Amino acid sequence: MRLVQDYDRAAVVRYARQWALKRNPAYYDYEKLGGDCTNFASQCVYAGSRLMNYTPDLGWYYIDANRKAPAWTGVGYFWNFMTRSKASPGPVGVPCQAEALLPGDLVQLSFDGAGFQHTPVVLAVGTPAGPDNILVAAHSYDTLGRTLASYTFQKLRYLHILGTTRP
């Protein structure tokens, strides 16, 4: 396995802009089953990485509404997969500070301060980098070009995608 810096950030942003305010019919809409934000974030990351990991339970993949990895739609599972330390196929990210964010990266928000419940996709990062100057797209709270500061949250964490691990 080797990490390849082949993550297409422009493709992520294009996909996010196209589908933020509507649903891609190729994917199930989980809005009424707890939310669609991480499903949308996964679709965006897939647009930039073009590689899924089909490892049962621990991978990151979508086949259909009933055959998908927990990491495809679950906020915490998504974070754990993206920040995994064991090399396996798929996109790879690292926790970072706001200053390291680039378009195509992700943010997770905690509304209750205990866990994280929302995964927006970064569209743009202004100067200085921070909630007032980071624009995101998301499902569940469908938005396109919303600042992080406009959300009411207790905590947030940033995820910078390094590239993909390929066999």
XYZ file of C-alpha atoms in Angstrom:
167
model
C 0.000 0.000 0.000
C 1.197 3.503 -0.745
C -0.267 6.951 -0.153
C -0.778 8.812 -3.421
C -1.477 12.544 -3.447
C -4.141 12.228 -6.110
C -7.147 13.718 -4.337
C -8.980 15.897 -6.843
C -10.175 18.825 -4.717
C -11.745 20.600 -7.697
C -13.902 17.508 -8.368
C -15.008 17.476 -4.707
C -16.070 21.116 -4.842
C -17.815 20.682 -8.220
C -19.755 17.704 -6.873
C -20.667 19.550 -3.657
C -21.899 22.574 -5.579
C -23.948 20.400 -7.943
C -25.646 18.265 -5.270
C -25.730 20.317 -2.034
C -29.285 21.533 -2.498
C -30.672 18.406 -4.178
C -30.066 14.654 -4.172
C -28.064 12.534 -6.590
C -30.468 9.719 -7.573
C -27.537 7.260 -7.638
C -27.483 7.379 -3.813
C -30.184 6.756 -1.230
C -31.336 9.796 0.780
C -30.938 8.972 4.492
C -32.544 12.239 5.643
C -35.477 10.503 7.325
C -33.213 7.839 8.876
C -31.061 10.124 11.013
C -29.632 12.491 8.418
C -27.855 12.573 5.087
C -24.825 14.746 5.874
C -22.135 12.075 6.005
C -23.623 10.243 3.019
C -23.268 13.531 1.093
C -19.740 14.098 2.472
C -18.774 10.566 1.397
C -20.161 11.173 -2.090
C -18.061 14.340 -2.326
C -14.893 12.614 -1.097
C -15.519 9.756 -3.506
C -15.792 12.283 -6.362
C -12.278 13.401 -5.450
C -10.728 10.015 -4.701
C -12.562 7.592 -7.035
C -11.671 4.719 -4.711
C -13.814 2.812 -2.217
C -12.709 0.277 0.372
C -15.018 -2.753 0.289
C -13.791 -4.306 3.551
C -16.946 -5.545 5.325
C -17.860 -3.441 8.384
C -14.539 -1.557 8.553
C -14.309 -0.205 5.006
C -15.780 2.835 3.296
C -18.111 1.991 0.423
C -21.588 2.356 -1.008
C -23.253 -0.265 -3.204
C -26.890 0.565 -2.501
C -29.122 1.736 0.354
C -28.712 -1.527 2.257
C -25.150 -2.404 1.277
C -22.834 0.302 2.550
C -20.172 0.593 5.188
C -21.022 2.310 8.492
C -18.250 4.795 7.622
C -20.161 5.905 4.523
C -23.046 7.406 6.534
C -21.996 7.548 10.195
C -20.254 10.701 11.436
C -17.944 8.953 13.925
C -17.297 5.952 11.691
C -16.421 8.284 8.809
C -13.857 10.110 10.988
C -12.369 6.842 12.217
C -12.013 5.465 8.709
C -10.481 8.629 7.269
C -7.960 8.948 10.126
C -7.068 5.230 10.333
C -3.438 4.363 10.996
C -3.440 0.927 9.338
C -2.879 1.201 5.587
C -5.907 0.117 3.580
C -7.382 1.305 0.265
C -9.252 4.591 0.175
C -8.950 8.255 1.027
C -6.836 9.177 4.045
C -7.109 12.263 6.217
C -5.524 13.790 9.284
C -6.943 16.016 11.992
C -5.723 19.568 11.436
C -6.138 23.186 12.428
C -8.297 25.585 10.419
C -5.199 27.076 8.755
C -4.424 23.732 7.079
C -7.873 23.309 5.514
C -8.267 23.366 1.758
C -11.362 23.157 -0.427
C -12.438 19.504 -0.478
C -11.565 18.925 3.171
C -14.184 18.317 5.861
C -15.401 19.630 9.172
C -17.351 17.828 11.871
C -19.581 19.676 14.322
C -20.781 18.685 17.761
C -24.101 20.264 18.647
C -24.280 18.747 22.133
C -20.591 18.831 23.117
C -20.518 15.060 23.673
C -20.236 13.511 20.199
C -20.089 14.803 16.657
C -23.295 14.934 14.628
C -22.645 16.778 11.346
C -20.121 16.542 8.468
C -20.000 19.523 6.092
C -17.637 19.723 3.100
C -15.278 22.701 2.798
C -15.844 24.815 -0.316
C -13.528 27.724 0.469
C -11.217 28.970 3.208
C -10.656 32.673 3.717
C -8.027 34.602 5.647
C -7.716 34.317 8.528
C -8.930 30.726 8.496
C -11.692 30.249 11.037
C -15.439 29.694 11.372
C -16.239 33.157 9.966
C -14.192 32.502 6.813
C -14.799 28.832 6.058
C -17.622 28.176 3.592
C -19.235 24.746 3.511
C -21.827 22.647 1.712
C -23.909 19.998 3.454
C -27.016 17.863 3.483
C -29.384 17.455 6.449
C -29.085 21.142 7.047
C -28.948 21.572 3.273
C -26.639 24.412 2.507
C -24.299 25.760 -0.127
C -21.759 28.417 0.799
C -22.706 28.706 4.475
C -20.119 29.882 7.002
C -19.268 27.592 9.891
C -19.911 30.514 12.252
C -23.589 30.484 11.236
C -24.066 27.073 12.896
C -24.735 26.751 16.617
C -22.219 24.187 17.838
C -20.301 23.241 20.970
C -17.177 21.808 19.302
C -15.754 21.286 15.856
C -12.912 19.361 14.322
C -11.197 19.693 10.972
C -10.125 16.895 8.614
C -7.512 17.442 5.895
C -7.492 14.783 3.160
C -3.920 13.817 2.243
C -4.705 11.584 -0.732
C -5.582 7.944 -1.231
C -3.909 4.743 -0.182
C -3.667 2.451 -3.167
C -2.499 -1.162 -3.511
